[in-house]
Short mmCIF file of C-alpha atoms and ligand atoms in Angstrom, two decimals:
data_model
loop_
_atom_site.label_atom_id
_atom_site.label_comp_id
_atom_site.label_asym_id
_atom_site.label_seq_id
_atom_site.Cartn_x
_atom_site.Cartn_y
_atom_site.Cartn_z
CA MET U 1 -193.23 154.95 -110.05
CA LYS U 2 -191.62 155.27 -106.60
CA GLU U 3 -192.68 152.98 -103.75
CA ILE U 4 -194.61 154.70 -100.97
CA LEU U 5 -193.41 155.52 -97.46
CA PHE U 6 -195.45 156.81 -94.51
CA SER U 7 -194.56 157.84 -90.97
CA GLY U 8 -196.03 159.98 -88.21
CA ILE U 9 -195.18 161.79 -85.01
CA ARG U 10 -197.38 162.92 -82.11
CA PRO U 11 -197.46 166.68 -81.47
CA THR U 12 -197.07 166.13 -77.73
CA GLY U 13 -194.03 168.43 -77.40
CA GLY U 14 -190.97 169.36 -79.41
CA ILE U 15 -188.93 166.77 -81.30
CA HIS U 16 -186.35 165.16 -79.00
CA ILE U 17 -183.09 163.47 -79.92
CA GLY U 18 -184.75 160.04 -79.57
CA ASN U 19 -187.38 160.96 -82.21
CA TYR U 20 -184.67 162.52 -84.35
CA LEU U 21 -182.11 159.72 -84.25
CA GLY U 22 -184.70 156.92 -84.19
CA ALA U 23 -187.05 158.14 -86.91
CA ILE U 24 -186.83 161.64 -88.39
CA SER U 25 -183.21 161.39 -89.57
CA ASN U 26 -184.43 158.39 -91.58
CA TRP U 27 -187.40 160.35 -92.95
CA VAL U 28 -184.96 162.94 -94.30
CA ARG U 29 -182.64 160.29 -95.76
CA LEU U 30 -185.43 158.29 -97.41
CA GLN U 31 -187.50 161.13 -98.89
CA ASP U 32 -185.40 161.04 -102.10
CA LYS U 33 -185.96 157.34 -102.65
CA TYR U 34 -189.69 157.03 -101.88
CA GLU U 35 -192.90 158.94 -102.44
CA SER U 36 -193.16 160.06 -98.84
CA PHE U 37 -196.10 161.04 -96.62
CA PHE U 38 -195.26 162.42 -93.17
CA CYS U 39 -198.06 163.07 -90.76
CA ILE U 40 -198.46 165.04 -87.54
CA VAL U 41 -200.76 162.63 -85.76
CA ASP U 42 -202.85 164.92 -83.58
CA TYR U 43 -205.67 162.37 -83.11
CA HIS U 44 -203.06 160.09 -81.53
CA ALA U 45 -201.94 162.98 -79.31
CA ILE U 46 -205.35 163.27 -77.62
CA THR U 47 -205.23 159.66 -76.36
CA THR U 48 -203.07 160.88 -73.45
CA PRO U 49 -203.64 163.96 -71.24
CA TYR U 50 -202.82 167.25 -73.02
CA ASP U 51 -203.29 170.98 -72.68
CA ILE U 52 -206.21 172.07 -74.92
CA LYS U 53 -204.88 175.65 -75.24
CA GLU U 54 -201.43 174.42 -76.27
CA LEU U 55 -202.32 171.75 -78.86
CA ARG U 56 -202.71 174.02 -81.93
CA LYS U 57 -199.40 175.69 -81.16
CA LEU U 58 -197.69 172.31 -80.73
CA ILE U 59 -199.02 171.10 -84.08
CA LYS U 60 -197.69 174.14 -85.93
CA ASP U 61 -194.44 173.99 -84.03
CA MET U 62 -194.03 170.33 -84.98
CA PHE U 63 -194.58 171.23 -88.66
CA ILE U 64 -191.81 173.86 -88.44
CA SER U 65 -189.46 171.52 -86.54
CA ILE U 66 -189.87 168.77 -89.14
CA LEU U 67 -188.99 171.22 -91.91
CA ALA U 68 -185.99 172.36 -89.87
CA CYS U 69 -184.78 168.75 -89.68
CA GLY U 70 -184.64 168.66 -93.48
CA ILE U 71 -188.00 167.50 -94.83
CA ASP U 72 -188.39 169.16 -98.22
CA LEU U 73 -191.95 169.98 -99.28
CA ASN U 74 -190.96 169.67 -102.94
CA LYS U 75 -190.18 166.01 -102.31
CA SER U 76 -192.52 164.98 -99.48
CA THR U 77 -196.09 165.55 -98.32
CA LEU U 78 -196.27 166.80 -94.72
CA PHE U 79 -199.75 167.16 -93.26
CA ILE U 80 -202.03 167.07 -90.21
CA GLN U 81 -203.94 163.86 -89.47
CA SER U 82 -207.17 165.48 -88.21
CA LYS U 83 -207.49 167.50 -91.44
CA VAL U 84 -207.84 164.32 -93.50
CA SER U 85 -211.01 162.75 -92.14
CA GLU U 86 -210.45 159.56 -94.15
CA HIS U 87 -208.01 158.44 -91.41
CA THR U 88 -210.74 158.07 -88.79
CA GLU U 89 -213.23 156.68 -91.31
CA LEU U 90 -210.83 153.91 -92.29
CA ALA U 91 -209.94 153.30 -88.64
CA TRP U 92 -213.60 152.45 -87.98
CA ILE U 93 -213.70 150.03 -90.91
CA LEU U 94 -210.50 148.33 -89.73
CA SER U 95 -211.73 148.16 -86.14
CA CYS U 96 -214.55 145.91 -87.39
CA ILE U 97 -212.02 143.25 -88.42
CA THR U 98 -209.50 143.67 -85.57
CA ASN U 99 -209.74 141.17 -82.72
CA TYR U 100 -210.07 142.80 -79.30
CA ASN U 101 -207.33 140.63 -77.77
CA TRP U 102 -204.83 141.71 -80.46
CA LEU U 103 -205.02 145.17 -78.89
CA THR U 104 -204.88 144.36 -75.19
CA GLY U 105 -201.48 142.66 -75.64
CA MET U 106 -199.79 145.81 -77.01
CA ILE U 107 -196.80 146.94 -74.91
CA GLN U 108 -197.44 150.63 -75.58
CA PHE U 109 -201.04 150.29 -74.39
CA LYS U 110 -199.82 148.70 -71.15
CA GLU U 111 -197.06 151.30 -70.67
CA LYS U 112 -199.22 154.33 -71.43
CA SER U 113 -202.02 152.91 -69.23
CA SER U 114 -199.62 152.52 -66.33
CA HIS U 115 -198.33 156.09 -66.81
CA ASN U 116 -201.91 157.46 -66.96
CA PRO U 117 -203.96 155.12 -64.70
CA GLU U 118 -206.77 157.69 -64.36
CA ASN U 119 -207.24 157.93 -68.15
CA ILE U 120 -207.20 154.45 -69.71
CA ASN U 121 -209.49 155.37 -72.60
CA THR U 122 -210.50 153.18 -75.54
CA GLY U 123 -208.67 155.55 -77.93
CA LEU U 124 -205.46 154.41 -76.27
CA LEU U 125 -206.51 150.81 -76.82
CA SER U 126 -207.44 151.26 -80.49
CA TYR U 127 -204.43 153.52 -81.23
CA PRO U 128 -202.77 150.81 -83.42
CA ILE U 129 -205.93 150.56 -85.57
CA LEU U 130 -205.81 154.28 -86.33
CA GLN U 131 -202.09 153.86 -86.99
CA THR U 132 -202.86 151.05 -89.45
CA ALA U 133 -205.38 153.32 -91.17
CA ASP U 134 -202.76 156.11 -91.34
CA ILE U 135 -200.34 153.82 -93.15
CA THR U 136 -202.69 151.84 -95.39
CA LEU U 137 -204.62 154.91 -96.57
CA TYR U 138 -201.55 155.84 -98.63
CA LYS U 139 -200.78 152.22 -99.66
CA ALA U 140 -197.41 152.68 -97.96
CA LYS U 141 -194.98 149.78 -98.15
CA TYR U 142 -192.39 151.22 -95.76
CA VAL U 143 -192.68 152.88 -92.35
CA PRO U 144 -189.53 154.36 -90.75
CA VAL U 145 -189.99 154.14 -86.95
CA GLY U 146 -188.18 153.61 -83.66
CA GLU U 147 -188.10 150.22 -81.96
CA ASP U 148 -191.10 151.03 -79.74
CA GLN U 149 -193.35 151.01 -82.81
CA LEU U 150 -192.30 147.62 -84.23
CA GLN U 151 -195.08 145.75 -82.44
CA HIS U 152 -197.67 148.15 -83.88
CA ILE U 153 -196.35 147.63 -87.42
CA GLU U 154 -196.56 143.86 -86.90
CA LEU U 155 -200.19 144.31 -85.83
CA ALA U 156 -200.82 146.49 -88.89
CA ARG U 157 -199.57 143.60 -91.03
CA ASP U 158 -202.00 141.22 -89.28
CA ILE U 159 -204.92 143.61 -89.88
CA VAL U 160 -203.98 144.04 -93.55
CA ARG U 161 -203.72 140.26 -94.05
CA LYS U 162 -207.13 139.73 -92.48
CA PHE U 163 -208.66 142.53 -94.57
CA ASN U 164 -207.21 141.16 -97.81
CA TYR U 165 -208.33 137.61 -96.89
CA ILE U 166 -211.93 138.72 -96.34
CA TYR U 167 -212.33 141.35 -99.06
CA GLY U 168 -209.66 140.43 -101.62
CA ASP U 169 -206.23 141.99 -102.22
CA THR U 170 -206.56 145.71 -101.56
CA LEU U 171 -204.19 146.91 -98.83
CA ILE U 172 -200.37 146.74 -98.70
CA GLU U 173 -198.58 144.95 -95.81
CA PRO U 174 -196.26 147.62 -94.38
CA LYS U 175 -192.64 146.93 -93.43
CA PRO U 176 -190.75 148.91 -90.76
CA ILE U 177 -187.43 150.63 -91.45
CA ILE U 178 -185.32 151.25 -88.35
CA THR U 179 -182.06 153.13 -87.71
CA GLU U 180 -179.04 151.96 -85.69
CA SER U 181 -180.33 154.26 -82.92
CA LYS U 182 -183.68 152.55 -82.73
CA ARG U 183 -184.09 153.04 -78.96
CA ILE U 184 -182.51 156.06 -77.30
CA MET U 185 -182.81 155.98 -73.53
CA GLY U 186 -183.81 159.12 -71.60
CA LEU U 187 -181.71 161.26 -69.26
CA ASP U 188 -182.88 158.99 -66.41
CA ALA U 189 -181.17 156.00 -68.17
CA VAL U 190 -184.18 153.86 -67.17
CA ASN U 191 -186.96 154.73 -69.62
CA LYS U 192 -186.86 155.30 -73.36
CA MET U 193 -186.49 159.00 -74.12
CA SER U 194 -190.03 160.29 -74.23
CA LYS U 195 -191.72 163.67 -74.53
CA SER U 196 -194.31 162.81 -71.90
CA LEU U 197 -191.79 161.44 -69.37
CA ASN U 198 -189.83 164.70 -69.43
CA ASN U 199 -186.53 162.82 -69.67
CA TYR U 200 -185.54 164.31 -73.01
CA ILE U 201 -183.34 166.81 -74.80
CA GLY U 202 -185.21 168.73 -77.49
CA ILE U 203 -183.45 169.26 -80.81
CA THR U 204 -184.20 173.00 -80.82
CA GLU U 205 -183.25 173.69 -77.21
CA SER U 206 -180.59 176.33 -76.51
CA SER U 207 -176.98 175.56 -75.64
CA GLU U 208 -177.65 176.46 -71.98
CA GLU U 209 -180.81 174.34 -71.79
CA ILE U 210 -179.01 171.35 -73.30
CA PHE U 211 -176.09 171.62 -70.89
CA SER U 212 -178.27 172.03 -67.83
CA LYS U 213 -180.17 168.88 -68.87
CA LEU U 214 -176.93 167.00 -69.60
CA LYS U 215 -175.73 167.82 -66.08
CA THR U 216 -178.65 165.78 -64.70
CA ALA U 217 -178.09 162.81 -67.06
CA VAL U 218 -177.44 159.54 -65.22
CA THR U 219 -173.99 158.02 -65.93
CA ASP U 220 -172.33 154.79 -64.69
CA THR U 221 -173.95 154.62 -61.24
CA ALA U 222 -171.04 152.61 -59.83
CA ARG U 223 -168.71 155.59 -60.42
CA VAL U 224 -169.13 157.76 -57.32
CA ARG U 225 -165.97 159.93 -57.29
CA LYS U 226 -163.99 161.43 -60.19
CA THR U 227 -161.03 159.29 -59.08
CA ASP U 228 -163.05 156.04 -59.47
CA PRO U 229 -162.59 154.27 -62.82
CA GLY U 230 -165.85 154.13 -64.80
CA ASP U 231 -167.29 151.75 -67.39
CA PRO U 232 -168.52 153.50 -70.57
CA GLN U 233 -170.50 150.39 -71.53
CA LYS U 234 -172.62 150.91 -68.38
CA CYS U 235 -173.01 154.64 -68.98
CA ASN U 236 -176.11 155.89 -70.83
CA VAL U 237 -174.41 159.20 -71.63
CA TYR U 238 -171.81 157.24 -73.58
CA ILE U 239 -174.13 154.64 -75.13
CA SER U 240 -177.14 156.76 -76.07
CA PHE U 241 -175.55 160.15 -76.65
CA HIS U 242 -171.78 160.10 -77.28
CA LYS U 243 -172.07 157.18 -79.69
CA ASN U 244 -174.54 159.18 -81.78
CA PHE U 245 -172.91 162.60 -81.66
CA SER U 246 -169.14 162.15 -81.11
CA THR U 247 -166.31 161.31 -83.51
CA GLN U 248 -164.39 158.02 -83.33
CA GLU U 249 -161.42 159.95 -81.93
CA ASP U 250 -163.50 161.47 -79.12
CA LEU U 251 -165.05 158.07 -78.37
CA MET U 252 -161.59 156.49 -77.98
CA ASN U 253 -160.37 159.31 -75.73
CA ILE U 254 -163.49 159.12 -73.58
CA GLU U 255 -163.25 155.32 -73.24
CA ASP U 256 -159.66 155.66 -72.10
CA GLY U 257 -160.31 158.70 -69.89
CA CYS U 258 -163.33 157.13 -68.18
CA LYS U 259 -161.87 153.65 -67.66
CA ASN U 260 -158.65 155.08 -66.23
CA ALA U 261 -160.27 157.92 -64.24
CA LYS U 262 -158.42 160.55 -66.29
CA ILE U 263 -161.62 162.53 -66.92
CA GLY U 264 -164.71 162.99 -64.75
CA CYS U 265 -168.35 162.81 -65.85
CA ILE U 266 -168.69 166.60 -66.13
CA ASP U 267 -165.64 166.79 -68.46
CA CYS U 268 -167.15 163.98 -70.49
CA LYS U 269 -170.49 165.85 -70.69
CA LYS U 270 -168.72 169.04 -71.82
CA ILE U 271 -167.24 167.19 -74.81
CA LEU U 272 -170.66 165.73 -75.57
CA HIS U 273 -172.30 169.15 -75.30
CA LYS U 274 -169.88 170.58 -77.90
CA ASN U 275 -170.48 167.66 -80.26
CA MET U 276 -174.25 167.83 -79.86
CA LEU U 277 -174.26 171.53 -80.67
CA ASN U 278 -172.27 170.86 -83.87
CA ARG U 279 -175.13 168.74 -85.11
CA LEU U 280 -178.13 170.47 -83.52
CA SER U 281 -177.26 174.19 -83.90
CA PRO U 282 -177.92 174.22 -87.68
CA ILE U 283 -181.36 172.67 -87.02
CA ARG U 284 -182.08 175.25 -84.31
CA GLU U 285 -181.04 178.10 -86.62
CA LYS U 286 -183.22 176.76 -89.44
CA TYR U 287 -186.12 176.37 -86.99
CA GLN U 288 -185.79 180.03 -85.95
CA GLU U 289 -185.63 181.13 -89.59
CA ILE U 290 -188.68 179.07 -90.67
CA SER U 291 -190.65 180.28 -87.64
CA LYS U 292 -190.57 183.79 -89.15
CA ASN U 293 -192.17 182.57 -92.41
CA LYS U 294 -195.65 184.05 -92.67
CA ASP U 295 -196.74 181.38 -95.18
CA ILE U 296 -196.58 178.41 -92.80
CA ASP U 297 -200.38 178.08 -92.55
CA ASP U 298 -200.60 177.98 -96.37
CA LEU U 299 -197.90 175.28 -96.52
CA ILE U 300 -199.82 173.21 -93.97
CA GLU U 301 -203.01 173.67 -95.99
CA LEU U 302 -201.24 172.56 -99.17
CA GLY U 303 -199.92 169.40 -97.46
CA ASN U 304 -203.40 168.59 -96.11
CA LYS U 305 -204.90 168.94 -99.60
CA LYS U 306 -202.27 166.71 -101.24
CA ALA U 307 -202.76 164.00 -98.61
CA LYS U 308 -206.56 164.22 -98.83
CA GLU U 309 -206.49 163.68 -102.57
CA LYS U 310 -204.67 160.37 -102.24
CA ALA U 311 -206.58 159.28 -99.12
CA LYS U 312 -209.98 159.94 -100.73
CA ASN U 313 -209.25 157.66 -103.68
CA VAL U 314 -207.96 154.79 -101.53
CA LEU U 315 -210.90 155.04 -99.11
CA ASN U 316 -213.36 154.94 -102.02
CA GLU U 317 -211.68 151.79 -103.29
CA ILE U 318 -211.93 150.23 -99.82
CA LYS U 319 -215.59 151.19 -99.39
CA GLU U 320 -216.35 149.62 -102.77
CA LYS U 321 -214.62 146.39 -101.67
CA ILE U 322 -216.53 146.10 -98.38
CA GLY U 323 -219.93 146.72 -99.94
CA LEU U 324 -220.57 150.32 -98.93
N1 AQP X 1 -186.44 157.11 -77.42
C1 AQP X 1 -186.62 156.85 -78.71
N2 AQP X 1 -185.63 156.28 -79.43
C2 AQP X 1 -185.79 156.02 -80.76
N3 AQP X 1 -186.92 156.34 -81.44
C3 AQP X 1 -187.92 156.92 -80.76
N4 AQP X 1 -189.15 157.34 -81.12
C4 AQP X 1 -189.79 157.85 -80.04
N5 AQP X 1 -189.01 157.77 -78.96
C5 AQP X 1 -187.83 157.20 -79.36
C6 AQP X 1 -189.69 157.28 -82.48
O1 AQP X 1 -190.06 158.60 -82.86
C7 AQP X 1 -191.19 158.52 -83.72
C8 AQP X 1 -192.26 159.48 -83.27
O2 AQP X 1 -192.73 159.07 -82.00
P1 AQP X 1 -194.06 159.67 -81.37
O3 AQP X 1 -193.82 161.00 -80.79
O4 AQP X 1 -195.13 159.65 -82.38
O5 AQP X 1 -194.51 158.69 -80.29
P2 AQP X 1 -193.71 158.05 -79.13
O6 AQP X 1 -193.00 156.83 -79.59
O7 AQP X 1 -194.72 157.81 -78.07
O8 AQP X 1 -192.66 159.19 -78.73
P3 AQP X 1 -192.51 159.83 -77.35
O9 AQP X 1 -191.50 160.89 -77.35
O10 AQP X 1 -192.34 158.75 -76.35
O11 AQP X 1 -193.88 160.58 -77.20
P4 AQP X 1 -194.91 160.56 -76.03
O12 AQP X 1 -194.15 160.78 -74.77
O13 AQP X 1 -195.84 161.67 -76.35
O14 AQP X 1 -195.57 159.23 -76.07
C9 AQP X 1 -191.66 157.07 -83.73
O15 AQP X 1 -191.22 156.44 -84.91
C10 AQP X 1 -190.98 156.48 -82.53
O16 AQP X 1 -190.73 155.10 -82.69
#
C-alpha cells in the first residue's frame, strides 16, 4: 500500500512559475511514489474577490494546465473541491475544535486582509480549517507546497492532534514537502510571485508575453547604467529565475558578465528568455493539445467521483467517532 499525498491549488488564474517550481513540479515527481490526490480548490478561490463569469473557465483551465505540467490521470486523482461536499462538511466539524486565536495569527490571513481591506471575510480567516479538511479527508501523510503554506500545515498538525486527543486516533498528522525553489519572488522583486498581485509569468504564456514581462522585471537596483558593474546576488532575475532555468555554464557567464559590466540587464534577460522557453514551450504545446480534447469534462467528472468515494468513507468514520 502506497502512502497518501494531497495538494491543492486555487483557480485564481493560470499556473505561474512560482506555483510550478514551488509545488507542481514536485506533484509530478512524487505521483509515482505516493497515492496522490490533487485538488483544484475553488472554495478557497472565493475567499478573495473574483469574477463570477470567469470562475468556471478558470477551473477547467487549471485542470488542463495541471495535466500539461505532467500529472497523469492513470497515476493520480485530480478533482474539483466544490464537487466533493465532504470537504466543507469536515471543515465545519474541525472548526468546532479549532481555537479562534490559532487563526488570527496566520500570516496569509494578515497578508490577504491587507491586500483586500474591503473584504476581510470569515472564509479568509477559516481558510486553514478547510485546508486541513482537504488534507485529512484523504488521510494524506504528505503535502507538497511552497514556503508560504508551511504555517498552514503546522496548524493542520495542531488541529489533527487536538482531534485525535479528544476523539481517539483517527486523523493523520500531515508533513509538508518543499522544493529548493520554495519561495519564488515576483517580477517586482518585493512580493512573492502571486496570481492576484499580477507580478507573475504564467507557464503557458507565449514567447512574446514572457519577454515583455521579463523586460519589466526588477534587477539589481544599484546598477543604473550598462557600464556599471552589477551584483547577481542582489538581482531577483538571477536568483529567482536564472538559477531555476539556466545551465551552470550560463550561470557562470552571467555572474562574470554582470559583475564586470560585460553584459547589460537586457542581454541577461534574453539568455533567460531562451532558457525559460526551453523548459516551458513543451508545457505550452501540451496545454494547447489537451485544450482540444472534447473529453475534458468527463475526465473532471471521473476525478470528482474517485475523490468522493474515498472522502465519503473517511467522513463516515469521523462522524462515527464524534457521535453523529
Ligand atoms: N511564489 C511562490 N513560490 C513558490 N511556491 C509558491 N506557491 C504559490 N506561490 C509561490 C505554491 O503554489 C501552490 C499553489 O498555490 P495557490 O495558488 O493555491 O495559492 P497561493 O499560495 O496563494 O498562490 P498565489 O499565486 O499567490 O495565488 P493567489 O494570488 O490567488 O493567492 C502552493 O503550494 C503554494 O505554496
